[in-house]
Coordinates of C-alpha atoms in Angstrom, one line a residue:
M1 CA -60.8 37.6 -6.1
P2 CA -57.5 38.5 -4.0
Y3 CA -56.1 40.1 -7.2
E4 CA -57.2 42.5 -10.2
L5 CA -55.2 42.1 -12.9
I6 CA -53.2 45.3 -14.1
M7 CA -51.8 45.7 -17.9
G8 CA -49.0 47.4 -18.9
D9 CA -48.3 49.1 -22.2
T10 CA -44.8 48.7 -22.8
E11 CA -44.7 47.2 -26.8
L12 CA -41.9 44.3 -26.1
D13 CA -39.7 44.1 -28.9
S14 CA -38.1 40.8 -29.8
K15 CA -35.5 41.9 -32.0
V16 CA -35.5 38.9 -33.9
P17 CA -33.6 39.2 -37.0
D18 CA -35.8 39.4 -40.8
G19 CA -35.2 35.7 -43.2
P20 CA -36.0 32.8 -43.6
I21 CA -35.4 31.3 -39.9
D22 CA -32.1 28.5 -40.8
Q23 CA -30.8 32.1 -41.9
K24 CA -31.6 34.7 -39.2
W25 CA -28.2 33.6 -36.6
T26 CA -25.9 33.6 -40.1
L27 CA -27.4 37.0 -40.9
Y28 CA -27.6 38.3 -37.6
K29 CA -23.7 37.6 -37.5
Q30 CA -23.0 38.9 -40.8
N31 CA -24.5 42.4 -39.9
A32 CA -23.4 42.5 -36.3
K33 CA -21.8 45.7 -35.3
L34 CA -18.0 44.6 -34.0
V35 CA -15.7 46.0 -31.6
L36 CA -12.2 46.3 -32.4
P37 CA -9.6 44.1 -30.8
A38 CA -7.7 47.0 -29.4
N39 CA -10.8 48.7 -27.9
K40 CA -11.8 44.8 -26.2
R41 CA -9.5 45.7 -23.3
K42 CA -11.7 49.1 -22.8
Y43 CA -14.5 47.1 -21.7
T44 CA -15.4 45.6 -18.3
I45 CA -17.8 43.3 -18.4
I46 CA -19.4 42.0 -15.2
I47 CA -20.7 38.3 -15.2
V48 CA -22.6 36.7 -12.0
G49 CA -22.7 33.2 -11.2
T50 CA -20.1 30.2 -12.6
G51 CA -21.7 27.9 -13.4
L52 CA -22.1 26.4 -17.0
A53 CA -23.1 29.9 -18.8
G54 CA -21.1 31.9 -16.7
A55 CA -17.9 30.3 -16.9
S56 CA -18.5 30.1 -20.8
A57 CA -19.1 33.6 -21.1
A58 CA -16.1 34.1 -18.9
A59 CA -13.8 32.2 -21.0
T60 CA -14.7 33.7 -24.3
L61 CA -15.0 37.5 -23.6
G62 CA -11.9 36.9 -21.6
E63 CA -10.0 34.9 -24.6
L64 CA -11.6 37.8 -26.9
G65 CA -10.2 40.9 -24.9
Y66 CA -12.3 41.9 -22.5
K67 CA -11.8 42.9 -18.7
V68 CA -14.1 40.5 -17.2
K69 CA -15.1 40.7 -13.1
S70 CA -16.6 37.1 -12.4
F71 CA -18.8 36.7 -9.3
C72 CA -19.3 33.3 -7.8
I73 CA -21.3 32.5 -4.7
H74 CA -19.2 29.7 -4.0
D75 CA -15.7 29.5 -2.6
S76 CA -15.0 27.9 -6.1
A77 CA -16.6 28.3 -9.3
R78 CA -16.2 24.3 -9.7
R79 CA -19.2 24.0 -7.4
A80 CA -21.7 25.7 -9.7
H81 CA -25.1 24.0 -9.2
S82 CA -24.6 22.8 -12.8
V83 CA -22.2 20.0 -11.7
A84 CA -25.2 18.2 -10.7
A85 CA -26.6 17.5 -13.9
L86 CA -26.5 13.7 -14.7
G87 CA -27.6 12.5 -18.0
G88 CA -26.7 14.4 -20.5
I89 CA -26.6 17.3 -23.7
N90 CA -28.5 17.3 -26.3
A91 CA -26.9 18.1 -29.6
A92 CA -28.2 17.6 -33.5
K93 CA -25.0 15.5 -34.4
N94 CA -27.1 12.7 -36.2
Y95 CA -24.0 10.4 -35.6
Q96 CA -26.6 7.4 -35.2
N97 CA -28.1 7.8 -38.3
D98 CA -31.6 7.5 -36.9
G99 CA -32.9 10.9 -38.5
D100 CA -32.1 13.5 -36.6
S101 CA -31.7 17.3 -37.6
V102 CA -31.1 20.6 -36.6
W103 CA -34.8 21.1 -38.0
R104 CA -35.8 17.8 -35.7
L105 CA -34.0 19.2 -32.4
F106 CA -35.5 22.6 -33.1
Y107 CA -39.0 20.8 -34.1
D108 CA -38.8 18.4 -30.3
T109 CA -37.6 21.6 -28.6
V110 CA -40.7 23.7 -29.8
K111 CA -43.3 20.9 -29.3
G112 CA -41.9 19.5 -26.0
G113 CA -42.3 23.4 -24.6
D114 CA -46.0 23.0 -25.6
F115 CA -45.5 25.9 -28.3
R116 CA -44.5 28.2 -25.7
A117 CA -41.3 29.2 -26.7
R118 CA -39.7 32.0 -29.4
E119 CA -39.3 30.2 -33.0
A120 CA -36.1 31.8 -33.7
N121 CA -34.5 31.9 -30.7
V122 CA -34.8 27.8 -30.3
H123 CA -33.7 27.2 -33.8
R124 CA -30.8 29.5 -32.7
L125 CA -30.2 27.0 -30.5
A126 CA -30.4 23.9 -32.2
E127 CA -28.1 25.5 -35.0
V128 CA -25.3 26.2 -32.4
S129 CA -25.3 22.6 -30.2
L130 CA -23.3 21.1 -33.1
N131 CA -20.6 23.5 -32.3
I132 CA -21.0 22.7 -28.3
I133 CA -20.3 19.1 -28.5
D134 CA -16.8 20.0 -30.4
Q135 CA -15.7 22.7 -28.5
A136 CA -16.6 20.6 -25.1
A137 CA -14.3 17.3 -26.8
A138 CA -11.2 20.1 -27.3
Q139 CA -11.3 20.7 -24.1
G140 CA -11.0 17.2 -22.7
V141 CA -14.4 16.1 -21.8
P142 CA -14.7 12.7 -21.3
F143 CA -17.8 11.8 -23.3
A144 CA -19.0 8.4 -23.5
R145 CA -17.8 6.4 -26.5
E146 CA -18.4 3.3 -29.0
Y147 CA -16.2 0.7 -29.3
G148 CA -14.5 2.0 -32.2
G149 CA -13.9 5.2 -30.4
T150 CA -16.8 7.5 -32.1
L151 CA -19.2 9.4 -29.4
A152 CA -21.6 7.6 -27.7
N153 CA -25.4 9.0 -27.8
R154 CA -28.6 8.0 -26.1
S155 CA -32.2 8.5 -26.2
F156 CA -33.8 11.1 -23.6
G157 CA -37.6 12.3 -22.8
G158 CA -39.0 13.9 -25.7
A159 CA -37.7 12.4 -28.6
Q160 CA -37.2 9.5 -30.9
V161 CA -33.7 9.8 -31.9
S162 CA -30.6 9.8 -30.0
R163 CA -28.8 12.9 -29.8
T164 CA -27.8 12.7 -25.6
F165 CA -23.9 13.3 -25.2
Y166 CA -23.4 11.6 -22.0
A167 CA -20.0 11.2 -19.3
R168 CA -22.4 8.4 -17.4
G169 CA -24.1 9.9 -15.1
Q170 CA -21.6 13.3 -14.7
T171 CA -22.3 15.0 -17.6
G172 CA -22.7 18.6 -16.1
Q173 CA -19.5 17.9 -13.6
Q174 CA -17.5 17.0 -16.5
L175 CA -18.7 19.9 -18.9
L176 CA -18.3 22.1 -15.7
Y177 CA -14.5 21.1 -15.7
G178 CA -14.3 21.9 -19.4
A179 CA -15.7 25.2 -18.6
Y180 CA -13.9 25.6 -15.7
G181 CA -10.4 24.7 -17.5
S182 CA -10.5 27.4 -20.1
F183 CA -12.1 29.9 -17.7
S184 CA -9.1 29.5 -15.2
R185 CA -6.4 30.1 -18.2
Q186 CA -8.5 33.3 -18.6
V187 CA -7.8 34.3 -14.8
H188 CA -4.3 32.6 -14.9
E189 CA -3.9 35.5 -17.8
K190 CA -5.4 38.5 -15.9
N191 CA -7.9 38.7 -18.3
V192 CA -10.6 37.8 -15.9
T193 CA -11.0 38.5 -12.3
L194 CA -12.7 36.2 -10.0
Y195 CA -14.4 37.1 -6.4
N196 CA -15.5 34.3 -4.7
N197 CA -17.9 34.0 -1.9
R198 CA -19.8 36.6 -3.0
E199 CA -23.6 37.0 -3.2
M200 CA -25.0 39.7 -6.1
L201 CA -27.8 41.7 -3.6
D202 CA -28.5 44.8 -6.0
L203 CA -28.1 45.9 -9.7
V204 CA -27.1 49.7 -10.5
V205 CA -28.9 51.4 -13.2
K206 CA -27.4 54.7 -14.3
D207 CA -28.4 56.6 -17.3
G208 CA -31.2 54.2 -18.4
K209 CA -28.3 51.2 -18.5
A210 CA -26.8 48.9 -16.5
R211 CA -23.5 50.1 -15.5
G212 CA -22.4 47.8 -12.1
I213 CA -23.6 45.5 -9.0
I214 CA -23.7 45.5 -5.2
T215 CA -22.5 42.4 -3.8
R216 CA -21.6 41.1 0.0
N217 CA -18.9 39.2 0.9
L218 CA -20.3 36.4 2.6
I219 CA -17.3 35.7 4.9
T220 CA -16.8 39.4 5.9
G221 CA -20.2 40.8 5.8
E222 CA -18.8 43.4 3.7
V223 CA -20.8 45.3 0.9
E224 CA -19.0 46.3 -2.4
R225 CA -19.2 48.2 -5.4
H226 CA -18.3 47.2 -8.7
A227 CA -18.7 48.8 -11.9
G228 CA -19.0 47.7 -15.6
H229 CA -19.8 48.8 -18.8
A230 CA -22.3 45.9 -19.1
V231 CA -24.0 42.7 -17.0
L232 CA -24.6 39.3 -17.2
L233 CA -26.9 37.4 -15.3
C234 CA -26.0 33.6 -15.0
T235 CA -27.1 32.6 -11.9
G236 CA -29.5 29.8 -12.7
G237 CA -33.0 29.6 -11.8
Y238 CA -35.8 29.5 -8.8
G239 CA -36.3 25.9 -8.2
T240 CA -35.7 26.1 -4.5
I241 CA -38.5 28.4 -4.1
F242 CA -40.4 25.1 -3.2
Y243 CA -37.7 24.6 -0.5
L244 CA -37.4 20.5 -1.1
S245 CA -35.7 20.5 -4.8
T246 CA -33.1 18.9 -6.7
N247 CA -31.4 22.0 -6.6
A248 CA -28.5 22.9 -4.0
V249 CA -29.3 24.7 -1.3
N250 CA -27.1 27.8 -2.1
S251 CA -29.1 27.8 -5.6
N252 CA -31.4 31.0 -5.7
G253 CA -33.4 33.8 -7.4
T254 CA -32.2 37.0 -5.4
A255 CA -29.9 38.4 -8.0
A256 CA -32.4 37.8 -11.1
W257 CA -35.6 39.2 -8.5
R258 CA -33.2 42.5 -7.3
C259 CA -33.0 43.0 -11.3
H260 CA -36.5 42.5 -11.2
K261 CA -37.2 45.1 -9.4
R262 CA -34.8 47.5 -10.9
G263 CA -37.0 47.2 -13.5
A264 CA -36.4 44.0 -15.6
F265 CA -39.4 42.2 -17.0
F266 CA -40.0 39.1 -15.3
A267 CA -41.2 36.4 -17.9
N268 CA -43.6 33.7 -17.7
P269 CA -43.1 32.5 -13.6
C270 CA -45.4 30.1 -13.0
Y271 CA -43.6 27.7 -16.0
T272 CA -41.5 25.5 -13.3
Q273 CA -40.7 21.7 -14.2
I274 CA -41.2 19.1 -11.9
H275 CA -38.2 16.3 -12.6
P276 CA -40.2 12.4 -12.4
T277 CA -37.4 10.9 -11.8
C278 CA -36.1 11.8 -7.8
I279 CA -35.5 9.6 -4.6
P280 CA -39.0 10.6 -2.6
Q281 CA -39.0 12.3 0.2
A282 CA -38.1 10.5 4.0
G283 CA -38.8 12.9 6.5
D284 CA -40.2 16.2 6.9
F285 CA -36.9 18.1 7.9
Q286 CA -35.1 16.8 4.6
S287 CA -33.0 20.1 3.2
K288 CA -33.1 19.1 -0.5
L289 CA -34.2 16.0 -2.6
T290 CA -32.0 14.1 -4.8
L291 CA -32.4 13.7 -8.8
M292 CA -31.8 10.2 -10.5
S293 CA -31.1 10.9 -13.9
E294 CA -33.8 10.8 -16.6
S295 CA -31.8 8.8 -18.7
L296 CA -32.6 6.1 -16.2
R297 CA -35.7 6.0 -18.2
N298 CA -33.9 4.7 -21.1
D299 CA -33.6 1.4 -20.2
G300 CA -35.6 1.4 -16.6
R301 CA -39.5 0.9 -16.7
V302 CA -41.8 2.6 -14.8
W303 CA -44.6 0.7 -12.9
V304 CA -47.2 0.5 -10.4
P305 CA -49.3 -2.8 -8.7
K306 CA -52.6 -3.0 -10.8
K307 CA -54.1 -3.7 -7.1
K308 CA -54.4 -0.7 -4.8
G309 CA -52.7 -1.2 -1.5
D310 CA -50.5 -4.1 -3.0
D311 CA -47.8 -4.6 -0.1
R312 CA -46.2 -7.1 -1.7
H313 CA -42.2 -7.2 -2.2
P314 CA -41.9 -5.8 -5.9
N315 CA -40.2 -9.2 -6.8
D316 CA -42.9 -11.1 -5.9
I317 CA -45.5 -9.2 -8.0
P318 CA -45.8 -10.8 -11.5
D319 CA -45.5 -9.2 -14.8
E320 CA -49.1 -9.5 -15.6
E321 CA -50.1 -7.8 -12.6
R322 CA -48.4 -5.2 -12.8
D323 CA -49.0 -1.5 -15.0
Y324 CA -46.3 -0.1 -17.0
Y325 CA -48.8 2.9 -17.0
L326 CA -46.4 5.3 -19.8
E327 CA -46.1 2.2 -22.2
R328 CA -49.2 1.7 -21.7
R329 CA -50.9 5.3 -22.3
Y330 CA -48.2 6.3 -24.3
P331 CA -47.1 3.8 -26.8
A332 CA -45.1 5.8 -29.4
F333 CA -42.7 7.1 -26.7
G334 CA -43.3 4.8 -23.8
N335 CA -41.4 5.6 -20.8
L336 CA -39.5 8.5 -22.9
V337 CA -42.5 11.0 -22.6
P338 CA -41.5 14.7 -21.7
R339 CA -40.7 15.2 -18.0
D340 CA -44.3 17.0 -17.7
I341 CA -46.3 13.8 -18.5
A342 CA -44.1 11.6 -17.1
S343 CA -44.3 13.4 -13.9
R344 CA -48.4 14.1 -13.8
A345 CA -48.8 10.4 -14.4
A346 CA -46.7 9.5 -11.9
K347 CA -48.8 11.6 -9.3
K348 CA -52.2 10.6 -11.2
A349 CA -51.0 6.8 -9.9
C350 CA -50.0 7.6 -6.4
D351 CA -53.1 9.7 -6.2
E352 CA -55.7 6.8 -7.0
G353 CA -54.1 4.7 -4.5
Y354 CA -51.6 2.7 -6.4
G355 CA -48.4 4.3 -4.9
V356 CA -45.5 2.5 -3.5
G357 CA -43.3 2.2 -0.5
P358 CA -43.6 3.3 3.0
T359 CA -45.2 6.8 2.0
K360 CA -47.3 5.3 -1.0
R361 CA -46.0 8.6 -2.7
A362 CA -43.6 6.6 -5.2
V363 CA -43.7 4.6 -7.7
Y364 CA -41.1 1.4 -9.3
L365 CA -38.5 2.4 -11.9
D366 CA -37.4 -1.2 -13.2
F367 CA -34.8 -2.7 -14.3
K368 CA -34.9 -6.5 -14.7
S369 CA -35.8 -6.1 -18.3
A370 CA -32.7 -4.6 -18.8
I371 CA -30.3 -6.6 -17.1
Q372 CA -32.3 -9.8 -18.8
R373 CA -31.5 -8.2 -22.4
M374 CA -28.5 -6.7 -21.9
G375 CA -26.4 -8.5 -18.7
E376 CA -25.7 -6.8 -15.3
D377 CA -21.9 -5.9 -16.6
A378 CA -23.8 -3.6 -19.4
V379 CA -26.4 -1.8 -17.3
R380 CA -23.4 -1.1 -14.6
E381 CA -21.3 0.2 -17.6
R382 CA -23.9 2.7 -18.1
Y383 CA -25.3 3.6 -15.0
G384 CA -23.5 2.3 -12.6
N385 CA -22.6 5.9 -10.4
L386 CA -26.0 6.3 -10.5
F387 CA -27.4 2.9 -8.5
E388 CA -24.4 3.3 -6.5
M389 CA -25.7 6.7 -5.2
Y390 CA -29.3 5.4 -4.9
E391 CA -28.0 2.5 -3.3
E392 CA -26.0 4.7 -0.4
I393 CA -28.8 6.9 0.1
T394 CA -31.7 4.3 0.1
G395 CA -29.8 1.2 1.4
E396 CA -31.5 -0.6 -2.0
D397 CA -29.6 -2.1 -4.4
P398 CA -31.2 -2.0 -7.7
Y399 CA -30.0 -4.3 -9.7
K400 CA -31.8 -6.3 -7.0
V401 CA -34.8 -4.5 -6.3
P402 CA -36.8 -1.6 -8.4
M403 CA -36.1 1.9 -7.9
R404 CA -38.7 4.0 -6.2
I405 CA -39.4 7.4 -7.7
Y406 CA -41.5 10.0 -7.4
P407 CA -41.4 13.7 -9.3
A408 CA -39.6 16.8 -7.4
S409 CA -39.4 20.0 -8.2
H410 CA -36.4 20.5 -10.4
Y411 CA -35.8 23.6 -13.2
T412 CA -37.6 26.7 -13.7
M413 CA -38.6 27.8 -17.4
G414 CA -39.5 31.1 -16.5
G415 CA -37.1 33.8 -15.8
L416 CA -35.7 37.8 -16.7
W417 CA -37.4 38.3 -20.4
V418 CA -34.7 38.6 -23.0
D419 CA -35.0 39.2 -26.7
Y420 CA -33.0 37.7 -29.4
N421 CA -29.8 39.8 -28.0
L422 CA -30.2 37.9 -24.8
M423 CA -30.5 41.4 -23.2
T424 CA -33.6 42.3 -20.7
T425 CA -36.3 45.0 -20.9
I426 CA -33.0 46.9 -19.2
P427 CA -29.9 47.8 -21.6
G428 CA -26.3 46.6 -21.0
L429 CA -28.1 43.8 -18.6
H430 CA -28.0 40.4 -20.5
C431 CA -29.5 37.3 -19.1
L432 CA -28.0 33.5 -20.0
G433 CA -28.9 30.4 -19.2
E434 CA -31.7 29.2 -16.8
A435 CA -32.0 32.3 -15.2
N436 CA -33.6 33.8 -18.8
F437 CA -37.2 32.1 -20.2
S438 CA -36.1 32.1 -23.8
D439 CA -35.6 28.4 -25.0
H440 CA -37.6 25.9 -23.6
G441 CA -41.3 27.2 -23.4
S442 CA -43.6 25.8 -20.9
N443 CA -41.4 22.4 -20.5
R444 CA -38.1 21.5 -20.4
L445 CA -36.9 18.6 -22.8
G446 CA -34.1 16.4 -20.8
A447 CA -30.6 17.3 -21.8
S448 CA -31.0 20.8 -22.8
A449 CA -30.4 22.9 -20.1
L450 CA -26.8 22.1 -20.3
M451 CA -26.8 22.9 -24.1
Q452 CA -28.8 26.0 -23.5
G453 CA -26.2 27.5 -20.8
L454 CA -23.1 26.5 -23.0
S455 CA -24.9 27.7 -26.5
D456 CA -25.4 31.6 -24.6
G457 CA -21.7 31.7 -23.2
Y458 CA -19.7 30.2 -25.9
F459 CA -21.4 31.1 -29.1
V460 CA -24.2 33.9 -28.6
I461 CA -23.0 36.3 -26.1
P462 CA -19.6 37.1 -28.1
Y463 CA -21.4 38.3 -30.9
T464 CA -24.7 39.8 -29.0
L465 CA -23.0 41.7 -26.4
G466 CA -20.1 43.1 -28.9
N467 CA -23.3 44.7 -30.8
Y468 CA -24.3 46.2 -28.5
L469 CA -21.1 47.6 -27.0
A470 CA -20.7 48.9 -30.4
Q471 CA -23.8 51.0 -30.7
H472 CA -24.5 51.9 -27.3
Q473 CA -21.7 51.9 -24.9
P474 CA -18.6 53.8 -25.4
H475 CA -16.0 52.4 -23.2
D476 CA -15.8 55.6 -20.9
E477 CA -13.8 55.4 -17.6
L478 CA -15.8 53.2 -15.0
T479 CA -16.3 54.8 -11.3
T480 CA -18.7 53.8 -8.6
D481 CA -18.6 57.1 -6.6
T482 CA -21.9 58.0 -8.5
P483 CA -25.2 59.0 -6.9
E484 CA -26.7 55.8 -8.5
F485 CA -23.8 53.5 -6.4
E486 CA -24.6 55.3 -3.5
A487 CA -28.3 54.7 -3.2
A488 CA -27.6 51.2 -4.6
E489 CA -25.4 50.3 -1.6
K490 CA -27.1 52.1 0.7
N491 CA -30.6 50.1 -0.4
V492 CA -28.8 46.9 0.6
A493 CA -27.5 48.1 3.6
D494 CA -31.0 49.0 4.8
N495 CA -32.7 46.1 3.9
L496 CA -29.7 43.7 5.7
K497 CA -30.3 46.1 8.9
K498 CA -34.0 45.2 8.6
L499 CA -33.8 42.0 8.6
M500 CA -31.5 41.8 11.2
E501 CA -33.5 44.1 13.5
I502 CA -37.0 42.5 13.6
G503 CA -36.5 40.1 16.6
G504 CA -39.2 38.0 16.1
E505 CA -39.0 33.8 16.6
R506 CA -39.2 31.8 13.7
T507 CA -36.2 31.3 11.8
P508 CA -35.7 32.0 7.7
Q509 CA -35.4 28.3 7.4
D510 CA -38.6 28.1 8.9
Y511 CA -40.6 30.5 6.7
H512 CA -39.0 28.8 3.3
R513 CA -40.4 25.3 4.3
E514 CA -44.0 26.5 4.6
L515 CA -43.7 28.1 1.6
G516 CA -42.4 25.7 0.0
K517 CA -45.7 23.6 1.0
I518 CA -47.6 26.3 -0.1
V519 CA -46.3 26.5 -3.6
W520 CA -45.7 22.8 -4.0
N521 CA -49.9 22.5 -2.9
Y522 CA -51.1 24.9 -4.9
V523 CA -48.7 26.0 -7.6
G524 CA -47.0 22.5 -8.2
M525 CA -47.7 19.8 -10.2
S526 CA -51.2 20.7 -10.9
R527 CA -53.0 24.2 -10.5
D528 CA -56.8 25.2 -10.3
E529 CA -58.7 28.7 -9.6
E530 CA -59.5 27.6 -5.6
G531 CA -55.7 26.6 -4.8
L532 CA -54.1 29.6 -6.7
K533 CA -56.7 32.1 -4.8
K534 CA -55.4 30.1 -1.6
A535 CA -51.8 30.5 -2.6
I536 CA -52.1 34.2 -3.0
T537 CA -53.7 34.8 0.2
D538 CA -51.2 32.4 2.1
I539 CA -48.1 33.6 0.7
R540 CA -49.4 37.3 1.6
E541 CA -50.1 35.9 5.2
L542 CA -46.8 34.4 5.7
R543 CA -45.1 37.6 4.0
K544 CA -47.0 39.9 7.1
D545 CA -46.0 37.5 9.3
F546 CA -41.9 37.6 7.9
W547 CA -41.3 40.8 8.5
S548 CA -42.5 41.3 12.0
N549 CA -41.7 37.8 13.3
L550 CA -38.3 37.0 11.6
K551 CA -35.5 36.1 13.9
V552 CA -32.0 36.2 12.7
T553 CA -29.5 35.3 14.5
G554 CA -25.5 36.5 14.6
V555 CA -24.0 39.7 13.1
N556 CA -24.1 41.1 9.4
E557 CA -20.1 41.7 9.4
E558 CA -19.4 38.6 9.4
F559 CA -20.3 35.2 7.7
N560 CA -23.8 34.8 8.5
K561 CA -25.9 31.8 7.0
N562 CA -29.0 33.0 8.4
L563 CA -28.6 36.4 7.5
E564 CA -28.4 35.3 3.8
F565 CA -31.4 33.0 3.7
A566 CA -33.3 35.5 5.0
G567 CA -32.9 37.7 2.5
R568 CA -33.3 34.9 -0.2
V569 CA -36.7 34.1 1.7
A570 CA -37.8 37.6 2.0
D571 CA -37.5 37.6 -2.2
Y572 CA -38.9 34.2 -2.3
L573 CA -42.2 35.7 -0.9
E574 CA -42.4 38.1 -3.4
L575 CA -41.8 35.8 -6.1
A576 CA -43.9 33.2 -5.1
E577 CA -47.3 35.3 -5.2
L578 CA -46.1 36.5 -8.7
M579 CA -45.8 32.8 -9.6
A580 CA -49.9 32.1 -8.4
I581 CA -50.8 35.5 -9.9
D582 CA -49.0 34.6 -13.8
A583 CA -50.8 31.1 -12.9
L584 CA -54.2 32.1 -12.3
F585 CA -54.3 34.5 -15.0
R586 CA -53.1 32.1 -17.3
E587 CA -56.5 30.1 -17.9
E588 CA -55.1 27.1 -20.3
S589 CA -52.8 24.0 -19.6
C590 CA -49.4 24.2 -20.8
G591 CA -46.5 21.7 -20.3
G592 CA -45.5 22.6 -16.9
H593 CA -48.8 24.7 -16.4
F594 CA -51.4 22.7 -15.5
R595 CA -54.7 24.0 -14.9
E596 CA -57.2 21.1 -13.6
E597 CA -59.8 23.3 -15.3
Y598 CA -58.3 23.3 -18.9
K599 CA -57.6 19.6 -19.9
T600 CA -58.8 17.0 -22.4
E601 CA -61.1 14.6 -21.9
A602 CA -58.0 12.2 -22.0
G603 CA -56.8 14.1 -19.1
E604 CA -54.0 15.6 -21.1
A605 CA -52.9 19.4 -20.9
R606 CA -55.4 21.7 -23.5
R607 CA -54.1 24.7 -24.6
N608 CA -55.6 27.7 -25.6
D609 CA -53.7 29.4 -28.6
E610 CA -56.1 31.9 -29.3
D611 CA -55.8 33.8 -26.0
F612 CA -52.8 32.8 -24.3
C613 CA -50.4 32.2 -26.9
Y614 CA -47.9 34.8 -25.9
V615 CA -45.0 35.6 -22.9
A616 CA -46.0 37.0 -19.9
A617 CA -43.8 39.9 -19.1
W618 CA -44.4 41.1 -15.5
E619 CA -43.3 44.2 -14.6
W620 CA -42.1 45.5 -11.4
N621 CA -44.9 47.7 -9.7
G622 CA -43.0 48.9 -6.6
D623 CA -45.7 46.5 -5.0
P624 CA -45.7 42.4 -5.2
T625 CA -49.7 42.3 -5.0
K626 CA -49.9 44.4 -8.1
P627 CA -47.7 43.7 -11.0
K628 CA -48.6 44.8 -14.5
L629 CA -48.8 42.0 -17.4
N630 CA -47.2 43.0 -20.9
K631 CA -47.3 40.5 -23.5
E632 CA -45.0 39.6 -26.7
N633 CA -47.3 37.6 -29.0
L634 CA -46.0 34.3 -30.1
T635 CA -45.9 33.6 -34.0
F636 CA -45.4 30.2 -35.2
E637 CA -44.3 30.3 -38.8
N638 CA -42.6 27.5 -39.2
V639 CA -44.2 25.2 -36.7
K640 CA -47.7 24.0 -36.7
L641 CA -49.8 25.1 -33.7
A642 CA -51.1 21.6 -32.8
Q643 CA -52.3 19.5 -29.9
R644 CA -49.2 17.8 -28.5
S645 CA -49.2 14.0 -28.4
Y646 CA -46.5 11.3 -27.9
K647 CA -49.1 8.5 -28.3

């Protein structure tokens, strides 16, 4: 076997407060230590990332009086990838009076994550969801409304109620603009200092605490030091490790991985989400894939021909010769089953020869019934911009011809391990939003990413950060003139120089594309022991070749996209191995982690709660081939462990 499991000996303390689950957060806030308003201005807080988590945290902490330094990888914070979220944001408002509640949202999220999330964090998320909608509406976010003016809701996968608030197919964009407006006000008030075109390349740890970061100015190439009393990492997930994903090309896992190498444990790296509703790949040299909102599965029906290899035009295939396989297999939820189930079902249909389109790696998403039922104008009002996007990319009119969709890499439930305070295993380093592991278990329900990012930034971190500063971090004078900053800056400079001087023949993009194929084929929608072992071997060989045959053109001291990509691919070549190792030693199927050896007779995921009901928190051991596994055992006192079923 290519890897021997090494066990760590760290006892992970989740710091979940005592009390009934519906009172834990209230009791926490009542007992949290506070920072005097006059003292808040004496603390400098570094926030890396300007998406929903980062922008909301910067806006809120700036409003409270902290001095905030915000770092954006783009030329504008409005380009953060949160802008690409389409379908909606969950909140348990129960406006539809259809039986929703905080408890039901909590339960649906725990069940959707296949019972691999920490109960207390999930319940807090469900509680706080009520405030998010009020906050966003007050900022002017143009949520869809009913005829009478009340906010509209629609249903999403994994739920039997309508709890998803939306702004057509632009929900992420509108929520980000709302947060950006509040964020910009704090920049104008000089409570927040914004650093555009910066990439975090190292974390500075002094006296055991996170005290700053090293960044590279992406325009000038200058390496910079920045000190703070705490660091908040809000940099999103690592879905672009698959090369082709729904994420922006600039999205990456480097900041989180560099923190991991400084001592932050990386939790559940194999928990990655494949989205079922994406436009199929059209060629080998695409740089990314396009997401079609899951909201389309509200009214669109997923099907394939009942006859293998049926090449007729979809409009020529009558209803009785169509297999609406999600409705057939999961009658209680139909087309609104969770993403992992819908994705594997599409893959299964194509693997068995029922795929459609030029590549036969697609299924149909058909709106004929919805148009007949509601009329084209009603469908256009709900999904018009999504239909326009699809037609612009494919040249096909989805009002007249069914869409073709196929699963693609989308979201990562794994990330840096955090406790109830959103703090990593490095004191002072907090992690918010998709960059942490905490709320979604092994599968994220649709419309919950926006909910978590805003929950962490607006309503959680102001309390937990203040509690940390008041107890552990005096407002001492900051300086970057220390041995720790000098060593971290030298580490970054040496690494950049090393990448530049390899002088080989292959581009970073070439290596990334090959790595993506390895990860997709063996650590993608389904895994097995043989494939995972092969993935580990192939990744190690590719990493060795990378460090001997990489070609980076240009120079370091200026704008250089090849150098940026090279550093990110180097990190992914280490993280990819950890993903495969994590998947190899989790000998069960749960949510987005599907092992072919561990499934029910009906082909569904089969968990092993006796042996694997834990968070796998991996510790950097100085060698990517020898990580240490530490465990946080999960206890379910409020939700009964049960085989997940949507039938």
